[in-house]
Short mmCIF file of C-alpha atoms in Angstrom, two decimals:
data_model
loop_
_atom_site.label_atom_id
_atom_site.label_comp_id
_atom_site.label_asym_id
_atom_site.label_seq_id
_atom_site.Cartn_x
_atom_site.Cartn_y
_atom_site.Cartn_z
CA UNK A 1192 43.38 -38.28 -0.07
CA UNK A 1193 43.38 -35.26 2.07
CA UNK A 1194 46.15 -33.65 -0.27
CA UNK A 1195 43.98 -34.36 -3.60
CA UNK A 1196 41.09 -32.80 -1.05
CA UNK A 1197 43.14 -29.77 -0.44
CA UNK A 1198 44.49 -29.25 -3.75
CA UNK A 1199 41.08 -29.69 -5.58
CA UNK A 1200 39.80 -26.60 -2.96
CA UNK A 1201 42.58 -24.08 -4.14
CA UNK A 1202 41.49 -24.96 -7.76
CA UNK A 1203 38.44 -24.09 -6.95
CA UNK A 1204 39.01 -20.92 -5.04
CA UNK A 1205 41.75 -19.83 -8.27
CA UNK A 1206 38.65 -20.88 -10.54
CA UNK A 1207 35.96 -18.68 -8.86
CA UNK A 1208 38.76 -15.49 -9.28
CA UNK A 1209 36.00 -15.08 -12.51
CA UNK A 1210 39.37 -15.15 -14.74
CA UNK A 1211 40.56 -17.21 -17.49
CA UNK A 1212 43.89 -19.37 -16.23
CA UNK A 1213 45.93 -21.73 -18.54
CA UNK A 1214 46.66 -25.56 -17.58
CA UNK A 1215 50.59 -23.88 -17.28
CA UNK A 1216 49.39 -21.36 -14.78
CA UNK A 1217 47.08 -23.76 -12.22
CA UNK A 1218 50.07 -25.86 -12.40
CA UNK A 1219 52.65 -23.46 -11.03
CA UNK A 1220 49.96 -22.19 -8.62
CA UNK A 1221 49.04 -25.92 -7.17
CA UNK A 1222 52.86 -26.85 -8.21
CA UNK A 1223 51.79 -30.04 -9.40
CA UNK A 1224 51.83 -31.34 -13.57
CA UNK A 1225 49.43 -30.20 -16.23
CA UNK A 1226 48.20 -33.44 -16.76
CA UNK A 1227 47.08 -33.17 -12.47
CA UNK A 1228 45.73 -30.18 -13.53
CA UNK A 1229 43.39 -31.79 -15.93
CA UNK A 1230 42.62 -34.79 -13.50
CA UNK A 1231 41.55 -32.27 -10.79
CA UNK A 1232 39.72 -30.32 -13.27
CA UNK A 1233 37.36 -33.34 -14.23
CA UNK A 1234 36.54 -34.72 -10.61
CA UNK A 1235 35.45 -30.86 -10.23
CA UNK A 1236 33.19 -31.32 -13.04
CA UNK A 1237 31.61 -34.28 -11.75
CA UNK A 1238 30.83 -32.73 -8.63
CA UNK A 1239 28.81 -30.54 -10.34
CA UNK A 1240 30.99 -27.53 -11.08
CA UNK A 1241 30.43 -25.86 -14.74
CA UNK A 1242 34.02 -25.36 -16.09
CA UNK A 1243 34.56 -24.79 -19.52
CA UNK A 1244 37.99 -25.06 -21.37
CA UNK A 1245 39.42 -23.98 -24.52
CA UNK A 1246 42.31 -25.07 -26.65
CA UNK A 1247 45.24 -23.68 -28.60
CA UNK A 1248 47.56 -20.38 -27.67
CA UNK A 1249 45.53 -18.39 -25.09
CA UNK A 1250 43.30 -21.08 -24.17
CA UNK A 1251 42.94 -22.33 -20.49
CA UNK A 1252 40.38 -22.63 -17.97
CA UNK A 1253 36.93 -20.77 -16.76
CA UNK A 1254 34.65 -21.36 -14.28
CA UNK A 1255 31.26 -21.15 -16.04
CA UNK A 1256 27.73 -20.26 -14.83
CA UNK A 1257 25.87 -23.10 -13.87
CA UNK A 1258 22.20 -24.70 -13.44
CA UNK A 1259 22.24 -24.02 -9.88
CA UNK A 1260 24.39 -22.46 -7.28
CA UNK A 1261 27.28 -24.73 -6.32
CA UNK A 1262 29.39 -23.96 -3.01
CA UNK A 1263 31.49 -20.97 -2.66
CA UNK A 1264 35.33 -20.35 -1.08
CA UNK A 1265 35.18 -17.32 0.51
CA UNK A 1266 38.11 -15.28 2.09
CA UNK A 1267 37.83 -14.19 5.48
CA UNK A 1268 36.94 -10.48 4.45
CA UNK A 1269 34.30 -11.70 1.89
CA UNK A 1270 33.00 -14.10 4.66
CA UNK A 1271 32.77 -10.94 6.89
CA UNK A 1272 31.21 -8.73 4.51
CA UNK A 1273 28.40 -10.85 3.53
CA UNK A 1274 27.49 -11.83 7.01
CA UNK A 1275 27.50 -7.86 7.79
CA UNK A 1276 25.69 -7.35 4.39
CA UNK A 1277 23.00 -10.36 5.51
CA UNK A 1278 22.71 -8.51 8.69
CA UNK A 1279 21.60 -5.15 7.62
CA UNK A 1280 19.45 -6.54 4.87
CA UNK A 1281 16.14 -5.76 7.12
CA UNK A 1282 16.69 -2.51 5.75
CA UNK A 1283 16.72 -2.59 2.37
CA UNK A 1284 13.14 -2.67 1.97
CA UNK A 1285 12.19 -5.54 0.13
CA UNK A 1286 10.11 -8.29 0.76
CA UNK A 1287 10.44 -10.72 2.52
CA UNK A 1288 13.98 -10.08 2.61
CA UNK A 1289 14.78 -9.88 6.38
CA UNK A 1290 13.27 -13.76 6.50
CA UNK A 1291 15.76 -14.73 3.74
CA UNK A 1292 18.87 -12.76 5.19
CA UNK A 1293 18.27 -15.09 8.43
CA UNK A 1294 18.45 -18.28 6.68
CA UNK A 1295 21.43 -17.85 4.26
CA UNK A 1296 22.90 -15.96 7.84
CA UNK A 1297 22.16 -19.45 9.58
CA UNK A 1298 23.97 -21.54 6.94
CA UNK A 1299 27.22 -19.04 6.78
CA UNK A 1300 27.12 -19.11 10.60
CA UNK A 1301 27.69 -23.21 10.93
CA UNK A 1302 30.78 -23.13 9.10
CA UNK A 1303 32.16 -19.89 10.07
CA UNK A 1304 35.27 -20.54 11.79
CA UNK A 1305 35.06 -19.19 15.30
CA UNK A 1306 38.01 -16.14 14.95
CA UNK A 1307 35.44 -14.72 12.53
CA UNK A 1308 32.30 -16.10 14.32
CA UNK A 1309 33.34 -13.56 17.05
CA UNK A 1310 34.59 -10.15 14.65
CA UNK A 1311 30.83 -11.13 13.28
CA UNK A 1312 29.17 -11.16 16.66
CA UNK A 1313 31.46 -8.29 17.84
CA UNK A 1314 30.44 -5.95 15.12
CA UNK A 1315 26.67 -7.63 15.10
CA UNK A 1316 26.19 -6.92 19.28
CA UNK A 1317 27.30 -3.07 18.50
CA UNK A 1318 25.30 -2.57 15.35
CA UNK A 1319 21.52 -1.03 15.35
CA UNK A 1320 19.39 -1.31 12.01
CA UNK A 1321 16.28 0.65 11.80
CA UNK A 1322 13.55 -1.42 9.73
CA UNK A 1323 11.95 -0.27 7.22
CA UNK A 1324 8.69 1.29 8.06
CA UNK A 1325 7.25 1.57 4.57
CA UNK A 1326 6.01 -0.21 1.62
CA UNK A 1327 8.43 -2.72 0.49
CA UNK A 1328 9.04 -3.93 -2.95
CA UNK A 1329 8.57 -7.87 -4.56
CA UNK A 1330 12.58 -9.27 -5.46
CA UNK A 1331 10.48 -10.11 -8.85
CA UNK A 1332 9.29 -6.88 -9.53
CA UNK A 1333 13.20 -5.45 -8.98
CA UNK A 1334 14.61 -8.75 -11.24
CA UNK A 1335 11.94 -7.72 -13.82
CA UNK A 1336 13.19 -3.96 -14.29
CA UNK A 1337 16.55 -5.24 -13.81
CA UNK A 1338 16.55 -6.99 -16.87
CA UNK A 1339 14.98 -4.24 -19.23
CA UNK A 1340 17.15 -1.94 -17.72
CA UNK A 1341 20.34 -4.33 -18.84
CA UNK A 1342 18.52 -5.67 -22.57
CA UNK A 1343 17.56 -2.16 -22.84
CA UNK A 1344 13.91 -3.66 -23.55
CA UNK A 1345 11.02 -0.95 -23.19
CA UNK A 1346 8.68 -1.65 -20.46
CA UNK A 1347 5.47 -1.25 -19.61
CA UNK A 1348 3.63 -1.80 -16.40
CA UNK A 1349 0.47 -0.48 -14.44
CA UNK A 1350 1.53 2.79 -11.96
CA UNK A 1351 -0.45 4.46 -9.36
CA UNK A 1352 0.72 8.23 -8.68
CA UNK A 1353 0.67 9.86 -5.40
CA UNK A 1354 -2.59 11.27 -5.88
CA UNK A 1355 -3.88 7.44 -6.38
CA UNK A 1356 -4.73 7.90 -9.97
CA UNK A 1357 -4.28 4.81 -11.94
CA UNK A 1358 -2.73 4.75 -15.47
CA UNK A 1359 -1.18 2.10 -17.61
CA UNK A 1360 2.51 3.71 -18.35
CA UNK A 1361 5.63 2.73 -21.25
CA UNK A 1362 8.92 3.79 -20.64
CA UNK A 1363 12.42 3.07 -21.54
CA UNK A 1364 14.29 1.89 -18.49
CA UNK A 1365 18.00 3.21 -17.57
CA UNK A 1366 18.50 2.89 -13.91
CA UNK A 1367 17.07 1.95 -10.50
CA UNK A 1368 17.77 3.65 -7.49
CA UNK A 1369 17.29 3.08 -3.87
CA UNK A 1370 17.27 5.62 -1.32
CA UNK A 1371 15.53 7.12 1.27
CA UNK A 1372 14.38 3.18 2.07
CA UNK A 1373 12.64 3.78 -1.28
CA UNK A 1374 12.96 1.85 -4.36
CA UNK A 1375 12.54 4.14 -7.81
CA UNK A 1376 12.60 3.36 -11.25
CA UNK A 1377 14.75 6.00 -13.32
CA UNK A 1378 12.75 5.91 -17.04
CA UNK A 1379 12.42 8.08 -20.03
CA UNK A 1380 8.78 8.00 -20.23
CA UNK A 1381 7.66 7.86 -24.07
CA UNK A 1382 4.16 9.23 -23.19
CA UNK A 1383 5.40 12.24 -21.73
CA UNK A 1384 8.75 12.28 -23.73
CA UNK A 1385 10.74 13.75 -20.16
CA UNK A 1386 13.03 11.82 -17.55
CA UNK A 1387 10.47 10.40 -14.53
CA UNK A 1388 11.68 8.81 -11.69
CA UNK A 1389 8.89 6.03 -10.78
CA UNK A 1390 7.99 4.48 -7.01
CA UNK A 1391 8.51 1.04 -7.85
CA UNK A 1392 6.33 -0.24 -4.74
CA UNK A 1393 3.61 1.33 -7.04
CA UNK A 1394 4.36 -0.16 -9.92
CA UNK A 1395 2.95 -3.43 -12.12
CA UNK A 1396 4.99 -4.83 -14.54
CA UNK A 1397 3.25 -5.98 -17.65
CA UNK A 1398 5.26 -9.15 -18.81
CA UNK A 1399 6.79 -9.73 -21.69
CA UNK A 1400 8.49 -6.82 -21.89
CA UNK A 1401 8.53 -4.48 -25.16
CA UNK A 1402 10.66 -4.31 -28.05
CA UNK A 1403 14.44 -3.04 -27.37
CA UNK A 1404 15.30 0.49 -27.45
CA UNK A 1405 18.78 2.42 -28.12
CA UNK A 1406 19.91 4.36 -25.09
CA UNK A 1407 19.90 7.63 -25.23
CA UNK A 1408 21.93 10.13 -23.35
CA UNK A 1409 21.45 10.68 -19.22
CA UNK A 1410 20.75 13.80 -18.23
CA UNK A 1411 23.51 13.53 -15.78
CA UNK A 1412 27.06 12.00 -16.18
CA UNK A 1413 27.01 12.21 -12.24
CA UNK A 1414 24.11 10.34 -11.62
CA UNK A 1415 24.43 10.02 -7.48
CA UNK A 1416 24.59 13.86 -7.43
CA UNK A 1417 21.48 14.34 -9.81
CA UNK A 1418 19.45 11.89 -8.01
CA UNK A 1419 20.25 13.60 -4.81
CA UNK A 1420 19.39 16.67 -5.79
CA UNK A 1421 16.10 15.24 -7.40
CA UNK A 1422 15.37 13.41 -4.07
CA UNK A 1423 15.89 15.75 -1.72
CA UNK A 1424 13.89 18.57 -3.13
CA UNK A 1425 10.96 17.63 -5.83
CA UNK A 1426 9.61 15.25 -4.45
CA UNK A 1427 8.85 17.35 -1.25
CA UNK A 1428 5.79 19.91 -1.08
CA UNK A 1429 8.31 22.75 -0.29
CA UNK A 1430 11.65 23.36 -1.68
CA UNK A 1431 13.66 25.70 0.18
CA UNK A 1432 17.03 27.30 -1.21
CA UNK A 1433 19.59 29.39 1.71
CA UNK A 1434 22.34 30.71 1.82
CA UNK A 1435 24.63 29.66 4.38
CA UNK A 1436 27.15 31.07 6.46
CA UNK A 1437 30.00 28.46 6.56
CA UNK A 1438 31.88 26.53 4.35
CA UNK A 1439 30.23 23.88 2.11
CA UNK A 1440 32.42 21.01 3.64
CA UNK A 1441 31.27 22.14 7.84
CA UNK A 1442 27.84 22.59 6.51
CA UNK A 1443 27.71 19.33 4.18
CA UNK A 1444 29.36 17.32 7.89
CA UNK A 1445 25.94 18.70 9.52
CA UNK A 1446 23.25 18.05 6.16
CA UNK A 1447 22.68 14.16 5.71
CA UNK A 1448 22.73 13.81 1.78
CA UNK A 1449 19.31 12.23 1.91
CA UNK A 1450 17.65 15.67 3.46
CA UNK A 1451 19.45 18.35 1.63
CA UNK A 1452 21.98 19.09 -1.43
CA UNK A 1453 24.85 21.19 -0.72
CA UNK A 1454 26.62 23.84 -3.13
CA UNK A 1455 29.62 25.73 -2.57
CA UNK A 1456 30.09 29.20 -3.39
CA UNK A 1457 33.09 30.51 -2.06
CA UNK A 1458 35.27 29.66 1.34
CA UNK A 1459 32.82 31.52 3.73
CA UNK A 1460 29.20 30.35 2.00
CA UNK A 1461 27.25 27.40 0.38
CA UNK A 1462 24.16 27.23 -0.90
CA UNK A 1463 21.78 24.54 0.84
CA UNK A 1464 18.84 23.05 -1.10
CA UNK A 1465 16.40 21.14 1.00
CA UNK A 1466 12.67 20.17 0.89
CA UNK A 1467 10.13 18.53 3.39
CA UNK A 1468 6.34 18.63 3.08
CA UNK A 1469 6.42 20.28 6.16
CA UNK A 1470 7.19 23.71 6.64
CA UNK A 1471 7.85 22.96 10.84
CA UNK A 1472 10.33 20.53 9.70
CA UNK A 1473 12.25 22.56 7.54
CA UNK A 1474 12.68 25.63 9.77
CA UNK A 1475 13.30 23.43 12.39
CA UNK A 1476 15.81 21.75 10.26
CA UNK A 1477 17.67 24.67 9.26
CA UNK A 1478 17.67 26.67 12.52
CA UNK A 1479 19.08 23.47 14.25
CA UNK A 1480 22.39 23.14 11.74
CA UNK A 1481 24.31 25.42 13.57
CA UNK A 1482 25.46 28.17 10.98
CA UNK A 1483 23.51 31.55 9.75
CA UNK A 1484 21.83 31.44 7.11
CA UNK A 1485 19.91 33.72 4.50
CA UNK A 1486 15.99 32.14 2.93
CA UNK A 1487 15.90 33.12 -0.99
CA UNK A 1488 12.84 30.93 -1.33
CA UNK A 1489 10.39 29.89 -0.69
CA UNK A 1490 8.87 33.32 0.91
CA UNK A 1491 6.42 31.15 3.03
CA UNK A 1492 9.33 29.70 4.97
CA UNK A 1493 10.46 33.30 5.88
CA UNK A 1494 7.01 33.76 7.24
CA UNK A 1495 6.92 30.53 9.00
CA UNK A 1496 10.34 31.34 10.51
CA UNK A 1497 8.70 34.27 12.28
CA UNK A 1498 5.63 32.38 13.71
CA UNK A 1499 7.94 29.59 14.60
CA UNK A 1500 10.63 32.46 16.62
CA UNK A 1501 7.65 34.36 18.84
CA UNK A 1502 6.12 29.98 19.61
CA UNK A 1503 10.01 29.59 21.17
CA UNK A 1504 9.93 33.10 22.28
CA UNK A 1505 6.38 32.53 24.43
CA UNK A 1506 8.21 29.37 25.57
CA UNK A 1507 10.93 30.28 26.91
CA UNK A 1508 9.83 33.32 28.51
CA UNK A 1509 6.55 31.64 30.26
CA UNK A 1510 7.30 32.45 33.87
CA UNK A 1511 6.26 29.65 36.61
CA UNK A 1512 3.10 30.65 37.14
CA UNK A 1513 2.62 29.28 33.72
CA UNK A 1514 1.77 33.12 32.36
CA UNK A 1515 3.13 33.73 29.28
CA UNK A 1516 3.93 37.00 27.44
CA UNK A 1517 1.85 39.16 25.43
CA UNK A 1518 1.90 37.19 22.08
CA UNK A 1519 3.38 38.48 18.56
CA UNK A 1520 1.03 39.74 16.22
CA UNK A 1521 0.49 36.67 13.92
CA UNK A 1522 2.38 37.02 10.45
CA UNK A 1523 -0.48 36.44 7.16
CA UNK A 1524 -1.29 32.92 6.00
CA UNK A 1525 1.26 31.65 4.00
CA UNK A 1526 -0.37 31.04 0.32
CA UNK A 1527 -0.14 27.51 -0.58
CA UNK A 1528 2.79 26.16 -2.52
CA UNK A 1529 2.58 24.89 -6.03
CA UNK A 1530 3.63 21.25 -6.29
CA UNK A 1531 5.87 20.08 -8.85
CA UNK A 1532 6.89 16.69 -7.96
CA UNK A 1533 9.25 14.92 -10.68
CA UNK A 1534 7.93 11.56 -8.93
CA UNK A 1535 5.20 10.20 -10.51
#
């Protein structure tokens, strides 16, 4: 009995390989007949398992999806991976989803076996995950864009902007995209007939969706680097461009991708594009990588630059008396940036 036990478990772990295998090929694998092969394929069947056969030359055995979610055989780097993955879920910024992660975590952990119980709790007692701070986003609202993006049906679905307008928007859906902790739908919008990239914690699906559309080309073919880009500058209130002294690999090592793009131009210089809605942050930002660097625009950051030099200046010059220097004539207000923010 424990034999047929063990033998029926390596079907099923060949079986969830998500390949087609003939009766000859389970047979060689499990070295026992074809006709065991069968037997062992029907007892898995009545335990619940979905596995569909076909007959003739090329036929063989699949397992199929089923009504619900039968057990699993997971290898010991899957089993890692998804207890890591079920770890760092908190971040992810969905709802409800840190709650979930700690239940499907629970099961996983009672039948871990304890040489991977303690790589888990190794890895887990060393690991720090910052929670999301912001809006999070409904798993149905994410499974209902999901599946216009795949049927490549049109959807529609109530939006507030970031001015808190209302309007009642229909797009055709291509991608979604998280980053930044942020959720975004990637849609040609019909009304406006341009690529927007959509908050999706501001978004209401209207359900059913609409009729199907036929995909038309991205804007991008690399997609990561164009939402990047888009990310890390529009959707700020200021979009700086430098030049920078250093090459664009030591300068990319000090710029996380998710605060500013980085272009090289030669061995010796890059080009860094980087946005913020505050102008503090970004000369901060940019003093504090570590290389020289040219502003070509905005012209307000230049300015800003100079008030933020003679603030550090008064600062580090204040003697103990707490006296500080005469102060630098104070540069003209900076005129007020024009927003153009791709994200609705």
């Amino acid at each position: 009995m424990l034999e047929t036990s063990a033998r029926l478990l390596r079907l099923l772990g060949l079986l969830q390989a998500h390949r087609d295998w003939s009766g000859a090929e389970l047979a060689g694998r499990l070295k026992v007949s074809p006709r065991t092969v069968r037997r062992d394929v029907d007892k898995l069947r009545l335990l619940g398992y979905p596995i569909n056969a076909t007959g003739g030359v090329g036929g063989g055995y699949r397992l199929a999806a089923g009504a619900s979610l039968p057990p699993l055989l997971l290898d010991d780097e899957e089993a890692v991976a998804v207890a890591v993955g079920l770890r760092t879920a908190a971040t992810g910024g969905v709802t409800g989803i840190a709650e979930t992660s700690v239940r499907a975590l629970a099961k996983l952990d009672q039948v871990l076996p304890s040489r991977l119980r303690y790589q888990i709790n190794t890895l887990s007692s060393a690991l720090v995950t910052m929670p999301s701070t912001g809006p999070t986003v409904d798993p149905s609202t994410l499974t209902t864009i999901a599946s216009a993006v795949r049927d490549h049906q049109r959807l529609r679905f109530g939006y507030v902007s970031h001015d808190g307008s209302e309007s009642v928007r229909d797009v055709e859906p291509y991608r979604l995209v998280s980053g930044g902790r942020r959720w975004y739908l990637f849609a040609w919008d019909t009304g406006r007939s341009d690529w927007r990239k959509f908050r999706v914690d501001r978004l209401s699906p209207r359900v059913p969706t609409g009729p199907r559309f036929t995909p038309r080309p991205l804007p991008a073919d690399d997609l990561a680097g164009y939402f990047a880009m888009d990310m890390t500058t529009d959707r700020h209130r200021y979009r700086a461009v430098l030049t920078m002294h250093g090459s664009a690999d030591a300068v990319a090592e000090e710029v996380p991708p998710s605060i500013g793009v980085v272009e090289p131009v030669d061995d010796d210089t890059c080009v860094l594009r980087i946005g913020s809605d505050s102008l503090d942050h970004l000369a901060v930002w940019v003093a504090a990588f570590g290389f020289e660097f040219e502003v070509r625009e905005p012209p307000e950051l230049v300015e800003h630059l100079r008030t933020l030099t003679a603030r550090m200046h008064r600062a580090a010059w204040r003697d103990r008396a707490g006296t500080a220097p005469a102060p630098a004539p104070a540069p003209a207000p900076a005129p007020a940036p024009n927003r153009l923010d791709a994200t609705e």
